[in-house]
mmCIF file of C-alpha atoms and ligand atoms in Angstrom:
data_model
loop_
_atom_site.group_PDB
_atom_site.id
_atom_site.type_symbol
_atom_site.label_atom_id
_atom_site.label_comp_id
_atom_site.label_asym_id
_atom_site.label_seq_id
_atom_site.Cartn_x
_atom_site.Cartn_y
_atom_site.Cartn_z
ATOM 1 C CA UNK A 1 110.968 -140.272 -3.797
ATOM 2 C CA UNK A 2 109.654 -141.583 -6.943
ATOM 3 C CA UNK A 3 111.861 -143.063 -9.769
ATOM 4 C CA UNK A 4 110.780 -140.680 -12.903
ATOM 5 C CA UNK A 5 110.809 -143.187 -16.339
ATOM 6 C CA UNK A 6 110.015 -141.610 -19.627
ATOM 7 C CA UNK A 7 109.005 -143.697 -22.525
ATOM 8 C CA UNK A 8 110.702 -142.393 -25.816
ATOM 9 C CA UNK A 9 111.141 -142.543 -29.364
ATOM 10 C CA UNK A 10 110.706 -140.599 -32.186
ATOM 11 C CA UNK A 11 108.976 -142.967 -34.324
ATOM 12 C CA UNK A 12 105.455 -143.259 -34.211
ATOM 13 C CA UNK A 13 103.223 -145.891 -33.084
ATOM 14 C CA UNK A 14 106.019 -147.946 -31.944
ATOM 15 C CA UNK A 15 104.455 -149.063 -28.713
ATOM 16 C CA UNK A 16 105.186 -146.641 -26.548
ATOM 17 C CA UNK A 17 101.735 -146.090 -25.065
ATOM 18 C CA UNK A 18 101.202 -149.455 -24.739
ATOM 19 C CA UNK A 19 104.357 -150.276 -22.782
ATOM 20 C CA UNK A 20 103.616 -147.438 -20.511
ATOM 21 C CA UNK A 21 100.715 -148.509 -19.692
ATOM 22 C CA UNK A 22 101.039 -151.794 -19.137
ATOM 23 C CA UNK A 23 104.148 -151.386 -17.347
ATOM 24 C CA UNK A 24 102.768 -149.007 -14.876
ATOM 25 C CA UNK A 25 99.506 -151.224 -14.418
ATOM 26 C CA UNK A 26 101.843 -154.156 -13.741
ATOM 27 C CA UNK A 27 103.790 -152.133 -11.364
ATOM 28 C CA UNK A 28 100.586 -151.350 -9.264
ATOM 29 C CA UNK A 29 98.594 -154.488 -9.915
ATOM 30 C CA UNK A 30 101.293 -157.251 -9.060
ATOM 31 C CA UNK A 31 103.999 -155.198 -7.127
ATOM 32 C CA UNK A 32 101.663 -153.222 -5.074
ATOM 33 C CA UNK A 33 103.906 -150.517 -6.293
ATOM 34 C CA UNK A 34 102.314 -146.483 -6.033
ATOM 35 C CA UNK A 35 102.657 -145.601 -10.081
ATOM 36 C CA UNK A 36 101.595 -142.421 -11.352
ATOM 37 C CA UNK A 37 101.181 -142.090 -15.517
ATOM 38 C CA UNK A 38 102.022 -139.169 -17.118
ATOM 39 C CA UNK A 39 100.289 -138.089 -20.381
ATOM 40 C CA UNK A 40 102.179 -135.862 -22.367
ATOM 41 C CA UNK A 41 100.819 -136.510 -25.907
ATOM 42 C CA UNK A 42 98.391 -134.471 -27.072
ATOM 43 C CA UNK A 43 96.335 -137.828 -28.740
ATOM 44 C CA UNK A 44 95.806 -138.827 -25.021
ATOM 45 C CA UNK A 45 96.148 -142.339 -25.548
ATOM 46 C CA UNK A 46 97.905 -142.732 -22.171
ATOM 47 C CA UNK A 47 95.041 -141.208 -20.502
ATOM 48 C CA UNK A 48 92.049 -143.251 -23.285
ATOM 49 C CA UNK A 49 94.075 -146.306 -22.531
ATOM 50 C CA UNK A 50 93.152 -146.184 -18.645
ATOM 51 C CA UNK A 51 89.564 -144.197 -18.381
ATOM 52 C CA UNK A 52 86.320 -144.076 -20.957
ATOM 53 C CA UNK A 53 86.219 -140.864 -23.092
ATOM 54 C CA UNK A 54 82.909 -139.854 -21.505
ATOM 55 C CA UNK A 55 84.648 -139.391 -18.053
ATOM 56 C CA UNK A 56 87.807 -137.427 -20.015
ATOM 57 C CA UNK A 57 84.878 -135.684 -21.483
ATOM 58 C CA UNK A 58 84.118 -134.741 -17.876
ATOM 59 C CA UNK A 59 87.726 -133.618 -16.259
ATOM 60 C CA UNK A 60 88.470 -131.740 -19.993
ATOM 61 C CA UNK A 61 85.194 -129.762 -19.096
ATOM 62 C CA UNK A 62 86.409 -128.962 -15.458
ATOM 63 C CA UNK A 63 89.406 -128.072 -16.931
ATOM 64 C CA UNK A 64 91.319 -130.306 -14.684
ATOM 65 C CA UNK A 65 94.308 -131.661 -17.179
ATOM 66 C CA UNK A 66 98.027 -131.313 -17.291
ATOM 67 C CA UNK A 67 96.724 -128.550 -19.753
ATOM 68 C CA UNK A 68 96.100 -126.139 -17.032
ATOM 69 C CA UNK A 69 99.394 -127.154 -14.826
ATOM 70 C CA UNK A 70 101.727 -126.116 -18.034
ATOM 71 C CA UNK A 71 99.759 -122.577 -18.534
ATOM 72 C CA UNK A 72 100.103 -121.641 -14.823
ATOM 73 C CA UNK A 73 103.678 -121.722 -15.410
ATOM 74 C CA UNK A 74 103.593 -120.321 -18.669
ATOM 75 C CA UNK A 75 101.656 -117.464 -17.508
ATOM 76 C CA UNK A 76 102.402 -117.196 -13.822
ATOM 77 C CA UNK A 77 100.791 -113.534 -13.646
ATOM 78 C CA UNK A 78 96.960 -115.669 -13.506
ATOM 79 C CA UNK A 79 95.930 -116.012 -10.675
ATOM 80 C CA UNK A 80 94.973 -120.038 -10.215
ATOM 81 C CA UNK A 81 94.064 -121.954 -7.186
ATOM 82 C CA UNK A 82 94.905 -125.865 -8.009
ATOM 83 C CA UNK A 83 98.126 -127.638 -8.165
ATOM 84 C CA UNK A 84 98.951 -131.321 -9.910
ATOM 85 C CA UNK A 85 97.772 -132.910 -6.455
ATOM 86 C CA UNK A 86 94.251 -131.518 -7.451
ATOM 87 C CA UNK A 87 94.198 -133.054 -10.827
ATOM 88 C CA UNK A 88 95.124 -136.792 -10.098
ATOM 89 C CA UNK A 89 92.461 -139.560 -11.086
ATOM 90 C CA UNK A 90 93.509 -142.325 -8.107
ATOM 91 C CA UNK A 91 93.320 -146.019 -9.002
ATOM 92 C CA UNK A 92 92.303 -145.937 -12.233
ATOM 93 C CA UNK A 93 90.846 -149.087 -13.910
ATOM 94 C CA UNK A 94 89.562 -149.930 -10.148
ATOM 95 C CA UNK A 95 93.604 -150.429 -9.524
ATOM 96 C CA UNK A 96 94.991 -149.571 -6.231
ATOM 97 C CA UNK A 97 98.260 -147.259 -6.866
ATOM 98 C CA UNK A 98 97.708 -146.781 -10.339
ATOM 99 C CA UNK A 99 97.131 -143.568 -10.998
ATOM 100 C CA UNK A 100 96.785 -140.806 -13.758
ATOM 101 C CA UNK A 101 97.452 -136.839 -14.409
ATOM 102 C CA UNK A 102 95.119 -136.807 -17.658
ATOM 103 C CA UNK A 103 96.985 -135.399 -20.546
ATOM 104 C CA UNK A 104 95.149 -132.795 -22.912
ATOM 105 C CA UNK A 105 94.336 -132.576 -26.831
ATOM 106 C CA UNK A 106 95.356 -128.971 -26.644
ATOM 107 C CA UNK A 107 98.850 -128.684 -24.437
ATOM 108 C CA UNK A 108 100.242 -125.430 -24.978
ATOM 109 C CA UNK A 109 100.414 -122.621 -27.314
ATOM 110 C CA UNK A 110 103.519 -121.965 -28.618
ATOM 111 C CA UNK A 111 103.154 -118.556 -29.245
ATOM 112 C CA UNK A 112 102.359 -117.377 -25.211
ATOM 113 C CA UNK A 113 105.127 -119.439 -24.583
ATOM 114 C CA UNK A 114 107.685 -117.544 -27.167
ATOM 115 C CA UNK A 115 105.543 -114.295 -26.025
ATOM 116 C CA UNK A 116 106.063 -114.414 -22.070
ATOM 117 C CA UNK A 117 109.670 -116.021 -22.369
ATOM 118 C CA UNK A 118 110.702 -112.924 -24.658
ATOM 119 C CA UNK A 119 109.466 -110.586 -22.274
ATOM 120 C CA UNK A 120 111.534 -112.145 -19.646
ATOM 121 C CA UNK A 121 114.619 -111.686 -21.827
ATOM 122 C CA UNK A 122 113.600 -108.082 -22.301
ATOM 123 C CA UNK A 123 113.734 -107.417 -18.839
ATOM 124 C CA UNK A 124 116.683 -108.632 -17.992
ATOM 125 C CA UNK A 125 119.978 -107.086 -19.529
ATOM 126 C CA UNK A 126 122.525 -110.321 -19.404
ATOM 127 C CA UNK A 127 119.949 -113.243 -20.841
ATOM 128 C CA UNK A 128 119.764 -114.366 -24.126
ATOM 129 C CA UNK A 129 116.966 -115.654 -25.298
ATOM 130 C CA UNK A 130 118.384 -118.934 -25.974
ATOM 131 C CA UNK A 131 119.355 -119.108 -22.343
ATOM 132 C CA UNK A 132 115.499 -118.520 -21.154
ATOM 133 C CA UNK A 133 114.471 -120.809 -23.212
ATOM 134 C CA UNK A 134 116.784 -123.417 -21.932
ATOM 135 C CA UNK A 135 115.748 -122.782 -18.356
ATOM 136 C CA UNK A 136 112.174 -123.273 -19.243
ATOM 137 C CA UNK A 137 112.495 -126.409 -20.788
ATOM 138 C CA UNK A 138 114.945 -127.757 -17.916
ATOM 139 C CA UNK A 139 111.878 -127.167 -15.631
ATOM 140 C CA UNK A 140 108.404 -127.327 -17.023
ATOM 141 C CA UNK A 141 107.769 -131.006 -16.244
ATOM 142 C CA UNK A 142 110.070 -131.004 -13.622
ATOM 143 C CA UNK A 143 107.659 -128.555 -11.774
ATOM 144 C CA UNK A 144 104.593 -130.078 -12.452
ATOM 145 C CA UNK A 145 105.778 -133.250 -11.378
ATOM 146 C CA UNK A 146 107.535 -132.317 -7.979
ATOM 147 C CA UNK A 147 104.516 -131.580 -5.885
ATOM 148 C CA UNK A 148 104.218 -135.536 -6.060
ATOM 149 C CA UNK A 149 107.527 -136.982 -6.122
ATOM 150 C CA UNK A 150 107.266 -137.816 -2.765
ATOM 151 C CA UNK A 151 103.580 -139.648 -3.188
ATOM 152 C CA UNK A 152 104.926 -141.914 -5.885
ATOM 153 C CA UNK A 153 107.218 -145.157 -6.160
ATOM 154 C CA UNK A 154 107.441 -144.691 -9.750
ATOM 155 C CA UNK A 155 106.249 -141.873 -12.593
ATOM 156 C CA UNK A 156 105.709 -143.166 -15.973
ATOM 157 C CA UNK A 157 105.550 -140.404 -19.111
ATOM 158 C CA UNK A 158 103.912 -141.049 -21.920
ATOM 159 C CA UNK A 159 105.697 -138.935 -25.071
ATOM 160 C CA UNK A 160 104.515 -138.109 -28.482
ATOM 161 C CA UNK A 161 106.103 -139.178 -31.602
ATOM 162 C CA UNK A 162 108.841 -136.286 -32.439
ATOM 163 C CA UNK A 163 110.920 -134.461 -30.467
ATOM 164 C CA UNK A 164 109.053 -132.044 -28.832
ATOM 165 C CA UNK A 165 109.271 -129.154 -25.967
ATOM 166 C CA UNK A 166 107.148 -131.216 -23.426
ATOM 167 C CA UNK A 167 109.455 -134.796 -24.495
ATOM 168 C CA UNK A 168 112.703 -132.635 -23.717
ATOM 169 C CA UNK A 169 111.447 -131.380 -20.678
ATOM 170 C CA UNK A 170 109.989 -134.863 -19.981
ATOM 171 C CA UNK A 171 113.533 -136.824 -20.405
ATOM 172 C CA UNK A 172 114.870 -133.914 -18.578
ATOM 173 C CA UNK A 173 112.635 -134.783 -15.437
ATOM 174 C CA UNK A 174 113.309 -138.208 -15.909
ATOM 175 C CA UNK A 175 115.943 -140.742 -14.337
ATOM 176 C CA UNK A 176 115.671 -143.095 -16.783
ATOM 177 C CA UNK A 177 113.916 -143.135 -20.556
ATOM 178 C CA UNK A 178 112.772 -146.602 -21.788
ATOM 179 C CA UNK A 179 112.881 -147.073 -26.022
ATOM 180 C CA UNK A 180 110.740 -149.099 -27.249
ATOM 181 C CA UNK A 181 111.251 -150.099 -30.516
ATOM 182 C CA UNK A 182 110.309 -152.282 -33.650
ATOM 183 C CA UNK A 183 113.341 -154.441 -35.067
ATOM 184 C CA UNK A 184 113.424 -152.998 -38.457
ATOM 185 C CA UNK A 185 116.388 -150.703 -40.281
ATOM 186 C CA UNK A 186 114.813 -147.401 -40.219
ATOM 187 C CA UNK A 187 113.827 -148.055 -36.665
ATOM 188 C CA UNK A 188 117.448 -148.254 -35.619
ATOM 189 C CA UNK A 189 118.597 -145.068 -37.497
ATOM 190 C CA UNK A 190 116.029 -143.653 -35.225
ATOM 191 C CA UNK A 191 117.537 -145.006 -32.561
ATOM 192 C CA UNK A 192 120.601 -143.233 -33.177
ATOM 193 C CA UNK A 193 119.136 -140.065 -33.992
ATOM 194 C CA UNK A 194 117.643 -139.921 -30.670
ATOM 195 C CA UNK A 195 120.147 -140.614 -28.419
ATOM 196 C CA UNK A 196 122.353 -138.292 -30.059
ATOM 197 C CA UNK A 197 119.819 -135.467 -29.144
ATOM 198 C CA UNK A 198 119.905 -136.685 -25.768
ATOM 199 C CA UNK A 199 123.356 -136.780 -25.532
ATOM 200 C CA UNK A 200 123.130 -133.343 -26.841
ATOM 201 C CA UNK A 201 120.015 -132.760 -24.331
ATOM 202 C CA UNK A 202 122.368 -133.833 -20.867
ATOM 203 C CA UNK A 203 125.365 -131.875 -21.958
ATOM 204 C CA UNK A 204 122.909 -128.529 -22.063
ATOM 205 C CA UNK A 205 121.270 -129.668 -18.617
ATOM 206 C CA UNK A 206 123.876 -131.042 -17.080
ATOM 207 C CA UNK A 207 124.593 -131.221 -14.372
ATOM 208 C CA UNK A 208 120.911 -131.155 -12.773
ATOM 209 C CA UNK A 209 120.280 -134.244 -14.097
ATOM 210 C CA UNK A 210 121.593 -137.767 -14.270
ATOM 211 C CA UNK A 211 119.751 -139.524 -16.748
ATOM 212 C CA UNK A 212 120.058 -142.906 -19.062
ATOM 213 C CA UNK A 213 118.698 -145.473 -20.957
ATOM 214 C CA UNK A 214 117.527 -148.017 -19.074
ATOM 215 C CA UNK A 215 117.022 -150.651 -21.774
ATOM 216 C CA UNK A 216 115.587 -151.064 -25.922
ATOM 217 C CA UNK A 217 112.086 -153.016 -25.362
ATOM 218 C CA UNK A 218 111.335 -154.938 -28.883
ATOM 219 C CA UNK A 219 108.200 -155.028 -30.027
ATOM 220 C CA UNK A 220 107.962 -157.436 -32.674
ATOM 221 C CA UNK A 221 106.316 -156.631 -35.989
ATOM 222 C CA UNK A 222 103.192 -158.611 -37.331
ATOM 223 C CA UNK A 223 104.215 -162.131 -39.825
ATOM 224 C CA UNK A 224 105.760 -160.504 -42.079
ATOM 225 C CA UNK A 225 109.017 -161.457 -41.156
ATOM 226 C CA UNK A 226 110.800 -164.496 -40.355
ATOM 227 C CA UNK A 227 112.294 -164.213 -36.700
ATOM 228 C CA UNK A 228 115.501 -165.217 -37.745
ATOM 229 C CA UNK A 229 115.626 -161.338 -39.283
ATOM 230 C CA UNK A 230 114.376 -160.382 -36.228
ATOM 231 C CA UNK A 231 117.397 -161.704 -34.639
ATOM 232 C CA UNK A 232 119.980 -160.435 -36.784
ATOM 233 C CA UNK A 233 118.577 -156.588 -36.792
ATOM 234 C CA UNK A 234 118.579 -157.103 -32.276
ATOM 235 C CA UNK A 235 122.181 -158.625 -32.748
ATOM 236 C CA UNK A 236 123.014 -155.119 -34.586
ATOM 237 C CA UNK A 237 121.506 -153.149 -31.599
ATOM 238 C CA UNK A 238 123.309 -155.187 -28.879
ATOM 239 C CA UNK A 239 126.179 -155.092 -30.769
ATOM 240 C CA UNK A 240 125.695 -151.328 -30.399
ATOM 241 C CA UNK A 241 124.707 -150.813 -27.209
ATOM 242 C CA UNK A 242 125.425 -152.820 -24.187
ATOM 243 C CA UNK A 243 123.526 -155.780 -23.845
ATOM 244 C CA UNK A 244 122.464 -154.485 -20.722
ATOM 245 C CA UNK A 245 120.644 -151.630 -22.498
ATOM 246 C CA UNK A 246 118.692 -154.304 -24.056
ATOM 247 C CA UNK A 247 115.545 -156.160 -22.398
ATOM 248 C CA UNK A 248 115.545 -159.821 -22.826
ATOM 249 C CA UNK A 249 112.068 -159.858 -22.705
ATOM 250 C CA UNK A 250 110.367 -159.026 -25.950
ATOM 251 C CA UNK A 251 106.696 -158.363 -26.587
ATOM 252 C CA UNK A 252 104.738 -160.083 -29.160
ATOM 253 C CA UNK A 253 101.914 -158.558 -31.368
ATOM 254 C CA UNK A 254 98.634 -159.730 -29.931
ATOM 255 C CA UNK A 255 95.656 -158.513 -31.076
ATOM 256 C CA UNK A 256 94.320 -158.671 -27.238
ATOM 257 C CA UNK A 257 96.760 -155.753 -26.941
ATOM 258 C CA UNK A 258 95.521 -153.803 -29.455
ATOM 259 C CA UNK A 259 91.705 -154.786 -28.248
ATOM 260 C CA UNK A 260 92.098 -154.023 -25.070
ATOM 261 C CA UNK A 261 92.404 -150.370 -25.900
ATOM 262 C CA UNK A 262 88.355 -150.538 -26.890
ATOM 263 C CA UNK A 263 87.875 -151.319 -23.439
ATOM 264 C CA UNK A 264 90.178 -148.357 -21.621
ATOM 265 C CA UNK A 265 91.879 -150.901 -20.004
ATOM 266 C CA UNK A 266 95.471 -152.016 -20.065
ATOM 267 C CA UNK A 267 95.757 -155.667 -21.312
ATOM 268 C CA UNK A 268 97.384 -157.299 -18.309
ATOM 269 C CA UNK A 269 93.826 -156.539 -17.045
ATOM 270 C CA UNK A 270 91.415 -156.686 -20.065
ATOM 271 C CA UNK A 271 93.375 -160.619 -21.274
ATOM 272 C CA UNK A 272 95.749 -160.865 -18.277
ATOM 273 C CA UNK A 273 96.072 -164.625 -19.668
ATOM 274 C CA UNK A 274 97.158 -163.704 -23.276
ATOM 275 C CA UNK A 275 100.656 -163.700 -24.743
ATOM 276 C CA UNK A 276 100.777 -159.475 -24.877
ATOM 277 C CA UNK A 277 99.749 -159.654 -20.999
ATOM 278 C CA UNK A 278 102.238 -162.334 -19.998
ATOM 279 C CA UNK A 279 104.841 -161.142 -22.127
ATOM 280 C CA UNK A 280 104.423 -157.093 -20.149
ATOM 281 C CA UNK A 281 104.433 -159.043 -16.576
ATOM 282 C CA UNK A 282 107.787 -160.514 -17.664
ATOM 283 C CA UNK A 283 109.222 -157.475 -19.110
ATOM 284 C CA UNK A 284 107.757 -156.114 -15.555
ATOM 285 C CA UNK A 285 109.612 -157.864 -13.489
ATOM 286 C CA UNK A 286 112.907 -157.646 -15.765
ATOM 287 C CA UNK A 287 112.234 -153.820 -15.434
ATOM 288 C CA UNK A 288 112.485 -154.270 -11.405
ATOM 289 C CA UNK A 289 116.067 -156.587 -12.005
ATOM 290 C CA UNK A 290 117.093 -153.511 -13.675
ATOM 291 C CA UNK A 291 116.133 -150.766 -11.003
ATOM 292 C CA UNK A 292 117.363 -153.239 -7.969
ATOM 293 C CA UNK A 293 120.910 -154.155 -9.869
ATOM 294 C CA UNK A 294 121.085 -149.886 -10.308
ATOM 295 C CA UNK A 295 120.366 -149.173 -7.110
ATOM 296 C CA UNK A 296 122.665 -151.757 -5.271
ATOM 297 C CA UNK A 297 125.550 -151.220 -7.410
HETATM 298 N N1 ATP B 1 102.156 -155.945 -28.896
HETATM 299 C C1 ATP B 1 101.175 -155.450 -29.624
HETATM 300 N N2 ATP B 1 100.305 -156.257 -30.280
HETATM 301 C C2 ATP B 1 99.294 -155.752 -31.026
HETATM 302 N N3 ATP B 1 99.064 -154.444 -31.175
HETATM 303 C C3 ATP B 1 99.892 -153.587 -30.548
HETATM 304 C C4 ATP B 1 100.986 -154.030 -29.739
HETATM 305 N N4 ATP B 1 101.630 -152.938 -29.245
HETATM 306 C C5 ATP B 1 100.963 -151.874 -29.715
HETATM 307 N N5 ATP B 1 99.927 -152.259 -30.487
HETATM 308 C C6 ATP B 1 98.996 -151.395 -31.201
HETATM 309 O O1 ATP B 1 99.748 -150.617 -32.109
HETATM 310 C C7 ATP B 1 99.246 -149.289 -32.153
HETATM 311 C C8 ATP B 1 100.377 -148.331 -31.780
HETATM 312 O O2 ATP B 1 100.767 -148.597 -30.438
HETATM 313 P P1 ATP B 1 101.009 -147.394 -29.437
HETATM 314 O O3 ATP B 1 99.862 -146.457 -29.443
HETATM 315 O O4 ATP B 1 101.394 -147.986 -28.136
HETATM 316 O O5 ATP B 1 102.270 -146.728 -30.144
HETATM 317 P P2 ATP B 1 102.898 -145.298 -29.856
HETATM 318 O O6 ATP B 1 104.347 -145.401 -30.130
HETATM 319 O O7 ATP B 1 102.509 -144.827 -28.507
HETATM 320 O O8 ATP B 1 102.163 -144.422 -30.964
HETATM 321 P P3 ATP B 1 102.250 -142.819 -31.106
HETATM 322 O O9 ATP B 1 103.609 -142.547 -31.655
HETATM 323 O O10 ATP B 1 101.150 -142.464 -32.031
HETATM 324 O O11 ATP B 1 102.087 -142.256 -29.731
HETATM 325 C C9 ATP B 1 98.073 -149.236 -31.194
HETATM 326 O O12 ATP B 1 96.895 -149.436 -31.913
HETATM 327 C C10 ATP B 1 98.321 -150.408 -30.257
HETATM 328 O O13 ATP B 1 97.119 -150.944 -29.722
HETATM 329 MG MG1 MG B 2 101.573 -143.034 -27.968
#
């Protein structure tokens, strides 16, 4: 069954998109591992970082996005014939294993959602509504996702900046979240901030789900700062966390990273020889450590 990851922070463009990419590419390309990313950010930059906008243009048309999976359980009453299996683009970037569930630049609308889950409360003499809504959260993505647990080593989710309905239901799914983060002040306050919603997040879901950090990934800012500060701001987070909650392996800024997203394709394909790409294959194979010291201990 697969391990479900879910990359996380509040902050925007942090990195997250670009470690979850690159870490699920790595997974596939050099571990022959079966990885399935998850787009739930309605800027589809998962999804634009692994096929050309022309053939989103297509599957958007056909209607064949996470889009549709979250309104059939939104509005179970419509009749609908596919399931996630149906919507899966296999080996993407020519990449056996790696595969996608494109995400959507229109998700969900909030009000059906309020709508149908008031009408269940209606029916129903001892919920509340805060109780319905609970329950929905606790298993929107875990629904959409379980028709392929079995079909995947690993499932990688892609969140958008914020704290929204589909990232709580997306850590809820999830075994582990990965934070990636830039070693700067504000960046730790947010930090805090978010694992004391997900503190608050298990204690309302528990105890369906067992879930944790499995480690900070830097991503160290452009020249503007001298490394040294770099090392004092990471020796407040360690000091914080456990150091174990911390990847040695940092990533660099490279502008072949930020290139490679011109081209759709990760960049441990697009420059697999530049610092970015080597610097994700490391942090790939410190990710496995990580899983493999879990799992035997
Ligand atoms: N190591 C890096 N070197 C150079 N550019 C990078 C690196 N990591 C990310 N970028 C670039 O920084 C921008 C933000 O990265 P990314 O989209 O991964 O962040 P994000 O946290 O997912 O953003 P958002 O919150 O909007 O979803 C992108 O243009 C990306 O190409
Ligand atoms: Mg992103």
């Amino acid at each position: 069954m697969a391990l479900v990851l879910t990359t996380v922070n509040m902050k925007g463009g942090v990195g997250k998109t670009t470690l979850t990419v690159n870490l699920a590419t790595c997974l596939a390309k050099n571990y022959g591992k079966r990885v399935l990313i998850l787009d739930l950010d309605s800027q589809i930059s998962a999804t634009l970082s692994v096929i050309a906008p022309h053939d989103f243009a297509k599957i958007r048309k056909k209607r064949q996005t996470i889009s549709y999976l979250i309104d059939k359980i939104i509005r179970p009453y419509i009749n609908r014939k596919y399931a996630t299996p149906d919507f899966i683009v296999p080996s993407v970037c020519d990449i056996p294993g790696l595969d996608l569930l494109p995400g959507d630049i229109e998700l969900y609308d909030e009000y059906i959602i309020s709508e149908t889950l008031h009408k269940e409360t209606a029916n129903q003499d001892d919920l509340n509504f805060s109780q319905v809504w609970q329950d929905f959260e606790g298993t929107l993505i875990p629904n959409i996702i379980e028709p392929v647990l079995d079909d995947y080593d690993y499932i990688l989710t892609d969140c958008a900046p914020g704290y929204n309905l589909l990232t709580r239901s997306g850590i809820v799914a999830s075994d582990f979240y990965l934070l990636p983060a830039r070693p700067e002040p504000l960046s730790l306050v947010g930090i805090q901030l978010l694992e004391r919603r997900i503190a608050k997040l298990k204690k309302i879901h528990a105890p369906d789900i067992d879930l944790n950090l499995l480690g900070i990934v830097f991503i160290l800012s452009g020249g503007l700062f001298s490394s040294r500060y770099y090392q004092q701001v990471i020796q407040r987070v360690e000091q914080d966390f456990d150091k174990s909650q911390v990847f040695e392996n940092r990533i660099p800024m490279d502008v072949n990273v930020a290139k490679a997203v011109d081209m759709f394709t990760p960049v441990v394909v697009s420059a697999a020889s530049s610092p970015g790409s080597k610097a994700f294959s490391k942090l790939t194979e410190e990710f496995l450590q990580k899983i493999a010291a879990i799992k035997g201990s």
